[in-house]
mmCIF file of C-alpha atoms in Angstrom:
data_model
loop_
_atom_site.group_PDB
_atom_site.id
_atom_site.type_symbol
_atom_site.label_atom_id
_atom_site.label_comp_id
_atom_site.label_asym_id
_atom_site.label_seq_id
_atom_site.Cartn_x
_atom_site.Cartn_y
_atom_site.Cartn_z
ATOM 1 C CA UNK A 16 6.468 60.805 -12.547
ATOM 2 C CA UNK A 17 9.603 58.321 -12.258
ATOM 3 C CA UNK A 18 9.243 55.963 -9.145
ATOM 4 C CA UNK A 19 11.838 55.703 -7.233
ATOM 5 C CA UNK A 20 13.697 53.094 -5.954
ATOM 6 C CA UNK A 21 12.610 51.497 -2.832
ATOM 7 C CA UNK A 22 15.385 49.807 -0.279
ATOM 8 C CA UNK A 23 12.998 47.863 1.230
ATOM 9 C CA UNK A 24 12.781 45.684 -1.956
ATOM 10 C CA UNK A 25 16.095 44.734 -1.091
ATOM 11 C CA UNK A 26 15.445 42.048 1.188
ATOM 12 C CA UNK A 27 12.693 40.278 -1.391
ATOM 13 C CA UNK A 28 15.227 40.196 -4.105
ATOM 14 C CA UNK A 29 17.203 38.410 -1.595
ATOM 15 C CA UNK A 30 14.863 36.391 -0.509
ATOM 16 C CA UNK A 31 13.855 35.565 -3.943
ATOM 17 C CA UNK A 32 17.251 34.689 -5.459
ATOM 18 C CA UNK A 33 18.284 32.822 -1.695
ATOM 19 C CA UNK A 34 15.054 30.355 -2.093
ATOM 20 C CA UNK A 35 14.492 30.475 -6.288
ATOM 21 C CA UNK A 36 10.687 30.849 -5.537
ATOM 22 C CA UNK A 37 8.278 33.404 -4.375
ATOM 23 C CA UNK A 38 6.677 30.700 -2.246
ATOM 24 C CA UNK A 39 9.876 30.022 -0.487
ATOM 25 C CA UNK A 40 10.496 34.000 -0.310
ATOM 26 C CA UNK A 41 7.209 34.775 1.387
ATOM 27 C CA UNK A 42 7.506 32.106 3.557
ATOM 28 C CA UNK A 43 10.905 33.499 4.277
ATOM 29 C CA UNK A 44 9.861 37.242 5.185
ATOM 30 C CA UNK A 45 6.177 36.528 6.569
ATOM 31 C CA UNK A 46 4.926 38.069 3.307
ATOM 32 C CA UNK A 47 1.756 37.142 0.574
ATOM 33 C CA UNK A 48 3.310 35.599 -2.590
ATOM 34 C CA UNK A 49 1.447 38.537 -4.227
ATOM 35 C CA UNK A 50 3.165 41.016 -2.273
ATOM 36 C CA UNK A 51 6.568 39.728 -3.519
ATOM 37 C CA UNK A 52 5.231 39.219 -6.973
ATOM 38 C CA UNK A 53 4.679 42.768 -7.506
ATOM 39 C CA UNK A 54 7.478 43.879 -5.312
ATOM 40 C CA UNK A 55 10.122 42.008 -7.235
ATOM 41 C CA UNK A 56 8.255 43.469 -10.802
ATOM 42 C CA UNK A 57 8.472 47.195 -9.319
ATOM 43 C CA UNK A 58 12.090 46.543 -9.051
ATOM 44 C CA UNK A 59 12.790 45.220 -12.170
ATOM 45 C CA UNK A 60 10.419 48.315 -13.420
ATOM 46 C CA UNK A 61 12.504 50.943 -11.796
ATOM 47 C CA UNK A 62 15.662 49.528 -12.095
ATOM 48 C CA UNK A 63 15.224 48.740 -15.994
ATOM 49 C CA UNK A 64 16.562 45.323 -15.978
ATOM 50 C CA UNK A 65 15.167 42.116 -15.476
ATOM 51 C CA UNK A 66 16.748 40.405 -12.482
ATOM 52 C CA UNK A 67 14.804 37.606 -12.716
ATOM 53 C CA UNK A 68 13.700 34.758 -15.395
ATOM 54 C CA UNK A 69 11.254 32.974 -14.420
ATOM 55 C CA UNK A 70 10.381 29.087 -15.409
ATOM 56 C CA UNK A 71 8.030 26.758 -14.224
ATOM 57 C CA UNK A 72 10.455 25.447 -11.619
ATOM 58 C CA UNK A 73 11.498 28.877 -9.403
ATOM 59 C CA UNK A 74 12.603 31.920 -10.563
ATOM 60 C CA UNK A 75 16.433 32.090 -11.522
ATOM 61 C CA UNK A 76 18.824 35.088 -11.263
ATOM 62 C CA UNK A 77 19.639 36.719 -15.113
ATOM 63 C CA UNK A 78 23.081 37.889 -15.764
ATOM 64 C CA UNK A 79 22.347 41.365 -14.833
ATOM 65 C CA UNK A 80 20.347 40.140 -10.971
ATOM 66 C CA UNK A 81 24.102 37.949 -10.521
ATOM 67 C CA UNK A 82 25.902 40.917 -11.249
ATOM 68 C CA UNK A 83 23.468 43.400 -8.900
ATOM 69 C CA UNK A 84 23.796 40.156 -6.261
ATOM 70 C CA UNK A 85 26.903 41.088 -4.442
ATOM 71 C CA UNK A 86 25.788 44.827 -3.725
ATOM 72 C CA UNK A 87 22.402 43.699 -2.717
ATOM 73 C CA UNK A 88 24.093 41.923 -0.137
ATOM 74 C CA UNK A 89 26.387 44.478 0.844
ATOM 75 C CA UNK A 90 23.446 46.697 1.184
ATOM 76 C CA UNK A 91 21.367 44.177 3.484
ATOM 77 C CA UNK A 92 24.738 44.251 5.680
ATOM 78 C CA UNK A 93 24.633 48.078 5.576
ATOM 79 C CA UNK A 94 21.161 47.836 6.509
ATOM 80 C CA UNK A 95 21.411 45.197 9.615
ATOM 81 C CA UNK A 96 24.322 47.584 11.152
ATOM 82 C CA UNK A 97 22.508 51.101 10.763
ATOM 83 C CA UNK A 98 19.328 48.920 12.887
ATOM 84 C CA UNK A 99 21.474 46.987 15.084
ATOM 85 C CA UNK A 100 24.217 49.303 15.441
ATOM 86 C CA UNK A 101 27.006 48.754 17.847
ATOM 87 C CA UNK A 102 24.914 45.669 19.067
ATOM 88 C CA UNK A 103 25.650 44.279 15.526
ATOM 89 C CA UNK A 104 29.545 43.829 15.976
ATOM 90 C CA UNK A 105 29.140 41.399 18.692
ATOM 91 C CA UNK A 106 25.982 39.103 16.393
ATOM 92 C CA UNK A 107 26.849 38.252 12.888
ATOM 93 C CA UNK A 108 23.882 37.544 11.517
ATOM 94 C CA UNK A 109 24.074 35.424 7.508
ATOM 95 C CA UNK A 110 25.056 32.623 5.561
ATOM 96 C CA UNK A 111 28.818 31.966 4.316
ATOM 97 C CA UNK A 112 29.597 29.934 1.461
ATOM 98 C CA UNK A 113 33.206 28.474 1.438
ATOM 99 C CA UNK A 114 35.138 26.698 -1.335
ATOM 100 C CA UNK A 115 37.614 24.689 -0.361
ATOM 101 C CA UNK A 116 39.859 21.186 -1.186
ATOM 102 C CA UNK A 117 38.113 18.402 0.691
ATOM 103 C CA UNK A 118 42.015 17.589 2.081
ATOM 104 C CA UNK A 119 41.364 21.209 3.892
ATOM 105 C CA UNK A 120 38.059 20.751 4.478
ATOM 106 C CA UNK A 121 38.074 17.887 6.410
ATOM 107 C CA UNK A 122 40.701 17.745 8.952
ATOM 108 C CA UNK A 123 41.500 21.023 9.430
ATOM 109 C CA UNK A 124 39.061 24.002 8.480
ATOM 110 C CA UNK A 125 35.876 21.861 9.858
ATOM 111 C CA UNK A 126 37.352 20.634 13.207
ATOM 112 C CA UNK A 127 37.679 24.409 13.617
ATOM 113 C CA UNK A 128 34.426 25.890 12.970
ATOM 114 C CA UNK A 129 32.699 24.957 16.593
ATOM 115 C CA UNK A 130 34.312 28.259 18.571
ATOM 116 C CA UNK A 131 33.013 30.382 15.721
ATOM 117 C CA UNK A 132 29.669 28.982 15.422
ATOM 118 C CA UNK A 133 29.825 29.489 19.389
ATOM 119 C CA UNK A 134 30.497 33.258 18.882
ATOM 120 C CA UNK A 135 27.977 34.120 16.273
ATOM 121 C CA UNK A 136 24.945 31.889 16.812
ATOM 122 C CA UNK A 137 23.331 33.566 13.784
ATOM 123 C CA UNK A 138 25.961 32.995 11.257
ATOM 124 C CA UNK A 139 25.561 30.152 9.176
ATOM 125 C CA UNK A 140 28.267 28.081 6.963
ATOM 126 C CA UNK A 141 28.304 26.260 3.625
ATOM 127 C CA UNK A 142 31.563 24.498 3.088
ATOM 128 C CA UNK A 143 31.833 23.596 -0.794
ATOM 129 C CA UNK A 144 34.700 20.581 -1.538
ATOM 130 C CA UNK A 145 33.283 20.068 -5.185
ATOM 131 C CA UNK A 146 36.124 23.070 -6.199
ATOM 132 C CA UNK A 147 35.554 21.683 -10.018
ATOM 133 C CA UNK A 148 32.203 24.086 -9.766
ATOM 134 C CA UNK A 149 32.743 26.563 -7.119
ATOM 135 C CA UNK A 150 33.438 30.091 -9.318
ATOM 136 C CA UNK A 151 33.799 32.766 -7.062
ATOM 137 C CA UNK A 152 33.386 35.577 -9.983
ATOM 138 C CA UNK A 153 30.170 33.338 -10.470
ATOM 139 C CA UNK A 154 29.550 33.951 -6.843
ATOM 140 C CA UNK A 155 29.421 29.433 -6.367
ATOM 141 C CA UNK A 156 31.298 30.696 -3.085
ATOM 142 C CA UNK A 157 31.690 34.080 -1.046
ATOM 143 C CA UNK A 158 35.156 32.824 -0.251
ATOM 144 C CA UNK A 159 37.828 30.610 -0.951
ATOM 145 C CA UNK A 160 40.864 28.587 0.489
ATOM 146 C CA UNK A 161 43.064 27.747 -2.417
ATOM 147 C CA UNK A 162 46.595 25.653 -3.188
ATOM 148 C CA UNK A 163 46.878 27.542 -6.473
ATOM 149 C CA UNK A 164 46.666 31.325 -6.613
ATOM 150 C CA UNK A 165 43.411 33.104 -8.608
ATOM 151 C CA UNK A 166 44.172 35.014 -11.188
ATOM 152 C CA UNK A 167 41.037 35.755 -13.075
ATOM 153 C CA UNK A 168 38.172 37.580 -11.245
ATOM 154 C CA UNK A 169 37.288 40.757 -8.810
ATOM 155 C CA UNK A 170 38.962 38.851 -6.378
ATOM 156 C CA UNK A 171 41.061 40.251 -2.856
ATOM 157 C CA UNK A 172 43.804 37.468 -2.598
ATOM 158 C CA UNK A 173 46.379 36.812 -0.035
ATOM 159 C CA UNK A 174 48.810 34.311 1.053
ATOM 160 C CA UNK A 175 47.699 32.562 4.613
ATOM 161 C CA UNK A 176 49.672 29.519 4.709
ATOM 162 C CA UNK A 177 51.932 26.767 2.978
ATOM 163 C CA UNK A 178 51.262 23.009 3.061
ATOM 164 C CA UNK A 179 54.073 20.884 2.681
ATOM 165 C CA UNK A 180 54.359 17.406 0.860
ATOM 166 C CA UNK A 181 56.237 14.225 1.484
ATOM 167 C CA UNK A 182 56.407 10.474 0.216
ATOM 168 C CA UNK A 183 54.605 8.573 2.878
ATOM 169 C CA UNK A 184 54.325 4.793 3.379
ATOM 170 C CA UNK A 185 52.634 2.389 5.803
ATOM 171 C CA UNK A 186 55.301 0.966 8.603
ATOM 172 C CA UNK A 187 54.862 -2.005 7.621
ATOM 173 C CA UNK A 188 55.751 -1.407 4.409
ATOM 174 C CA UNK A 189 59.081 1.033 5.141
ATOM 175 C CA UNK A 190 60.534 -2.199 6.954
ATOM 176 C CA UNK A 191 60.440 -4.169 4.408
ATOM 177 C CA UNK A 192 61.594 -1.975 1.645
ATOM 178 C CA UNK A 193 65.158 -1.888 0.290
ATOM 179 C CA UNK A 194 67.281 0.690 -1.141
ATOM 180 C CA UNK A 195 68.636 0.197 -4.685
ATOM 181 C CA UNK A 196 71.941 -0.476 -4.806
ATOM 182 C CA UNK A 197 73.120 1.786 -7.570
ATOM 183 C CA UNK A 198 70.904 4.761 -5.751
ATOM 184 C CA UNK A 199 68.100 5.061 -8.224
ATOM 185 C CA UNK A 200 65.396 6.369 -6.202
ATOM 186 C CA UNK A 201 62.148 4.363 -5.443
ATOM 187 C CA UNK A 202 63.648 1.690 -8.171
ATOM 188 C CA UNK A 203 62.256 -1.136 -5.771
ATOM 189 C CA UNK A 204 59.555 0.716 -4.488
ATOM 190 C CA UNK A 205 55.780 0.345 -5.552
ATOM 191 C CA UNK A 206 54.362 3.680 -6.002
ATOM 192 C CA UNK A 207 50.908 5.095 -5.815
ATOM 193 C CA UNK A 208 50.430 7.646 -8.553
ATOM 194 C CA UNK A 209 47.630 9.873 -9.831
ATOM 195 C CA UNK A 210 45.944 9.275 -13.222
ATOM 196 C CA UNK A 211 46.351 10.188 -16.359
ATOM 197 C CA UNK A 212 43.347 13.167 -16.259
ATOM 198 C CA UNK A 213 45.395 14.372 -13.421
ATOM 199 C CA UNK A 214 48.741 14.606 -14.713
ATOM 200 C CA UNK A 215 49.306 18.280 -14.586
ATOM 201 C CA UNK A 216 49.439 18.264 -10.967
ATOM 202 C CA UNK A 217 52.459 18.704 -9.251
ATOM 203 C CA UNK A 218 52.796 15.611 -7.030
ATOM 204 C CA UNK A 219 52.450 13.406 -10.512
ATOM 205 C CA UNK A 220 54.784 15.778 -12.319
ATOM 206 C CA UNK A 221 57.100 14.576 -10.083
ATOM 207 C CA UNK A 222 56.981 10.659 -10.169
ATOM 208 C CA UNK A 223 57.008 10.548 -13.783
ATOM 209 C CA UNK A 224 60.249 12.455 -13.989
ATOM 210 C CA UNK A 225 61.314 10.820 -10.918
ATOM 211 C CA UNK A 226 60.056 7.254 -12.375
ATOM 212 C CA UNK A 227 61.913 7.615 -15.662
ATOM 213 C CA UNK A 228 59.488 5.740 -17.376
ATOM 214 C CA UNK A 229 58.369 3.166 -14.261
ATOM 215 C CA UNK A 230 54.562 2.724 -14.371
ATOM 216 C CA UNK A 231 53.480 3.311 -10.949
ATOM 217 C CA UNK A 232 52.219 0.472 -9.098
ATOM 218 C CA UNK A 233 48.737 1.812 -8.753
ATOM 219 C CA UNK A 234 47.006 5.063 -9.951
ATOM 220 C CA UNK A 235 43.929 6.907 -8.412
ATOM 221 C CA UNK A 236 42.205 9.867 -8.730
ATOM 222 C CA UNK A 237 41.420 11.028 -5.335
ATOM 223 C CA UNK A 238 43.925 11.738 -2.322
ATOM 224 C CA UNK A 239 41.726 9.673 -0.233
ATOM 225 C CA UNK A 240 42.206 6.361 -2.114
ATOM 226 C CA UNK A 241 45.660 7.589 -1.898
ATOM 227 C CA UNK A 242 45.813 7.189 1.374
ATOM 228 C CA UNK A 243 43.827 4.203 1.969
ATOM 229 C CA UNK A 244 46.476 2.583 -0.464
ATOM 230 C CA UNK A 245 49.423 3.381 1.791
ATOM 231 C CA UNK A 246 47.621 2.219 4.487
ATOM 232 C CA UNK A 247 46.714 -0.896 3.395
ATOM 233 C CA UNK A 248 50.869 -1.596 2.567
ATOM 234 C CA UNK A 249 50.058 -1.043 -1.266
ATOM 235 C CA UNK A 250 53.356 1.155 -1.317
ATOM 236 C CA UNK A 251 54.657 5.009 -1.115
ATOM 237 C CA UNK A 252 52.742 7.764 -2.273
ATOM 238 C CA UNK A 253 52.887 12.153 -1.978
ATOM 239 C CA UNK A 254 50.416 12.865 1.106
ATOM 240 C CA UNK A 255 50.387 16.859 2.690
ATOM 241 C CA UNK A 256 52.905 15.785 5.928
ATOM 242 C CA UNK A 257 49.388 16.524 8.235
ATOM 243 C CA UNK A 258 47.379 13.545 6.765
ATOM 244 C CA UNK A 259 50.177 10.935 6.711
ATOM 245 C CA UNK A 260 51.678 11.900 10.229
ATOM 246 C CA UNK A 261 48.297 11.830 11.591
ATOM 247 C CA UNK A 262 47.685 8.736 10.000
ATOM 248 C CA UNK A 263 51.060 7.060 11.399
ATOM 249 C CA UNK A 264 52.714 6.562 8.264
ATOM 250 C CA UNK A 265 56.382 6.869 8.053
ATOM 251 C CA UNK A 266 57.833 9.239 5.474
ATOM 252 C CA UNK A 267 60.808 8.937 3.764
ATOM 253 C CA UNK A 268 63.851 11.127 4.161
ATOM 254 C CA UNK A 269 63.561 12.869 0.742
ATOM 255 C CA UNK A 270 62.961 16.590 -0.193
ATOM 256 C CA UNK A 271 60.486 16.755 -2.870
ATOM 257 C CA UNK A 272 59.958 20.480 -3.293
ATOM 258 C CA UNK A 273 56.545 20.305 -3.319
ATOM 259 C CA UNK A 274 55.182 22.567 -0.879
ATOM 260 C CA UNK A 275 51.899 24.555 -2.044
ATOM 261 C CA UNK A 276 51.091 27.727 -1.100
ATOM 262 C CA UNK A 277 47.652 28.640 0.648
ATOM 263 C CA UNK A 278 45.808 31.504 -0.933
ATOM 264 C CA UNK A 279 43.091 32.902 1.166
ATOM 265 C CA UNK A 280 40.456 34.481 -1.934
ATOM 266 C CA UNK A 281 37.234 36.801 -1.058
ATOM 267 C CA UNK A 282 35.137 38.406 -3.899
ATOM 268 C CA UNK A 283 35.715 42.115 -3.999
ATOM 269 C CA UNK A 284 32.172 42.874 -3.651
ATOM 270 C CA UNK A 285 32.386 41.289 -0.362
ATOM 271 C CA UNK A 286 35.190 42.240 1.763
ATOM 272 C CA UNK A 287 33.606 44.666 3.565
ATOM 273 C CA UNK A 288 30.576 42.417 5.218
ATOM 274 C CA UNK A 289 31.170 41.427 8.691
ATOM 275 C CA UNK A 290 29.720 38.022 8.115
ATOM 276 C CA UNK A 291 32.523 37.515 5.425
ATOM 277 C CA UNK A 292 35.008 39.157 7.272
ATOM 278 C CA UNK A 293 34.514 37.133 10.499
ATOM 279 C CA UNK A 294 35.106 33.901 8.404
ATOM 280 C CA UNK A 295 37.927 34.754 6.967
ATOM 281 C CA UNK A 296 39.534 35.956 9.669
ATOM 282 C CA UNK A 297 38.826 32.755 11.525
ATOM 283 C CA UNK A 298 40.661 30.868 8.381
ATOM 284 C CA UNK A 299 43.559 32.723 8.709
ATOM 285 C CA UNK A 300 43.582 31.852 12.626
ATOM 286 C CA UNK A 301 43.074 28.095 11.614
ATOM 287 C CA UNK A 302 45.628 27.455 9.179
ATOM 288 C CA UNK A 303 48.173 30.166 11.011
ATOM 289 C CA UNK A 304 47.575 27.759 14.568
ATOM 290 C CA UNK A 305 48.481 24.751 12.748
ATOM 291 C CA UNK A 306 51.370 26.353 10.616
ATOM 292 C CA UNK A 307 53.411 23.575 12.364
ATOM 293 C CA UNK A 308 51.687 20.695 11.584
ATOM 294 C CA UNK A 309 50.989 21.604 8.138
ATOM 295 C CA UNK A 310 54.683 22.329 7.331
ATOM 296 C CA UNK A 311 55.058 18.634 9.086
ATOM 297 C CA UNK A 312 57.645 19.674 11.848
ATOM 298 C CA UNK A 313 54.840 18.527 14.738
ATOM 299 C CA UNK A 314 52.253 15.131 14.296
ATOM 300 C CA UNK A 315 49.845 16.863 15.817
ATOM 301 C CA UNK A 316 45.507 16.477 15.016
ATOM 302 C CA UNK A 317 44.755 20.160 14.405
ATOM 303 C CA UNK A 318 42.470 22.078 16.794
#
């Protein structure tokens, strides 16, 4: 006789790959470490993959338990609304993981967070700024809040924003400076560029054909060194228009044409759960409430 599959194992394969342990799983759903032991190998049995491999350290997910991941969570939403029911829209209940540039992160999408926290006291939030790592077709994030578009993965993308760019400098520094005669631009200027590793990027695309050959007077490879340069009267450098007005730095009258897009991304497999869908929706909110600021038409600390 074939056994058949049992939803309730749901939750302990969730449990499981949430914690890496079945220590950490029982403790999580009030469960023997035997119980989830042979729950998690019924599972496996029926299903006829392993989901699991296990080392001495925890128990990690296999290629085929990341790919089952995304519906198992889907299902645990399913399951929360069919007991909660219409009680459920009003209490999001889960954990979030967001990707996102630490320039974003910071002063705009964190400062935010407290009235949606307020709303659903059960919803918790990881907010990833290492973007190097965070894969959402790896499922490093649920979500994402991007400058440059996806194009690879089951992603849903959409267009939520645009953050504009400008050369910014300390005011001390803009009174001293002095035009070039002939017109070259930033000729007497000391600039702030990025380094060498970052050189695709737009912003340093632009000083080096801007520079025509002029090293720039210092080179980093954060935006937050960046900025502590122009503060400190080290010269001019590309800041979003938020983080230098907010700063008080002056920026000069020049169009760069450097305004990003921001792409609002959420893994396929996930646009239907309400915890998701609550965050994301509060993103778009965020960045469309400060469309101002970020576009740098208002010096205004977001909110």
């Amino acid at each position: 006789m074939t056994t058949r599959l049992n939803w309730d194992d749901t939750p302990v394969f969730l449990a499981v790959a949430r914690t890496g342990t079945l220590t950490g799983a029982a403790e999580e759903l009030g469960t023997g470490i035997a119980t989830v032991s042979r729950r998690i190998e019924r599972l496996e049995s029926v299903l006829g993959i392993p989901l699991f491999a296990r080392h001495q350290t925890g128990y990690k997910l296999t290629d085929e338990g990341e790919a089952l991941l995304p519906r198992a969570e889907a299902l645990e939403d399913a399951m929360r609304g069919f007991r909660t029911g219409v009680k459920a829209e009003a209490q999001v209940i889960g954990h979030v993981r967001l990707a996102t540039a630490e320039n974003l992160a910071n002063p705009i999408i964190i400062p935010a967070l407290a009235p949606l926290l307020d709303r659903h006291p059960g919803l918790t939030l990881e907010v990833i700024t290492d973007v190097a790592t965070a894969n959402l077709h790896r499922r490093d994030a649920d979500l994402a809040v991007r400058m440059v578009r996806p194009t690879r993965g089951n992603l849903s993308v959409r267009r939520i924003g645009t953050l504009g760019f400008g050369l910014y400098g300390s005011p001390s520094y803009m009174a001293t400076r002095t035009e070039d005669p002939d017109g070259t631009a930033l000729a007497n200027d000391r600039i702030i560029g990025w380094s060498e590793r970052h050189a695709m990027l737009p912003a340093a695309q632009w000083l080096e054909r801007t520079l025509r050959g002029k090293a720039p007077a210092l080179v980093t490879t954060t935006l937050s060194a960046q900025l502590a340069a122009v503060k400190a009267d080290l010269g001019l450098a590309i800041l979003p228009h938020f983080l230098g007005q907010q700063e008080g730095l002056q920026r000069l009258p020049m169009e760069l044409g450097l305004d990003q897009q921001i792409w609002l991304a959420v893994h396929s497999d996930l646009s239907a759960s309400q915890r998701v869908r609550v965050v994301a929706d509060h993103l778009v909110e965020t960045i469309k409430r400060n469309e101002d600021m970020l576009m740098g038409t208002r010096p205004e600390t977001p909110h």
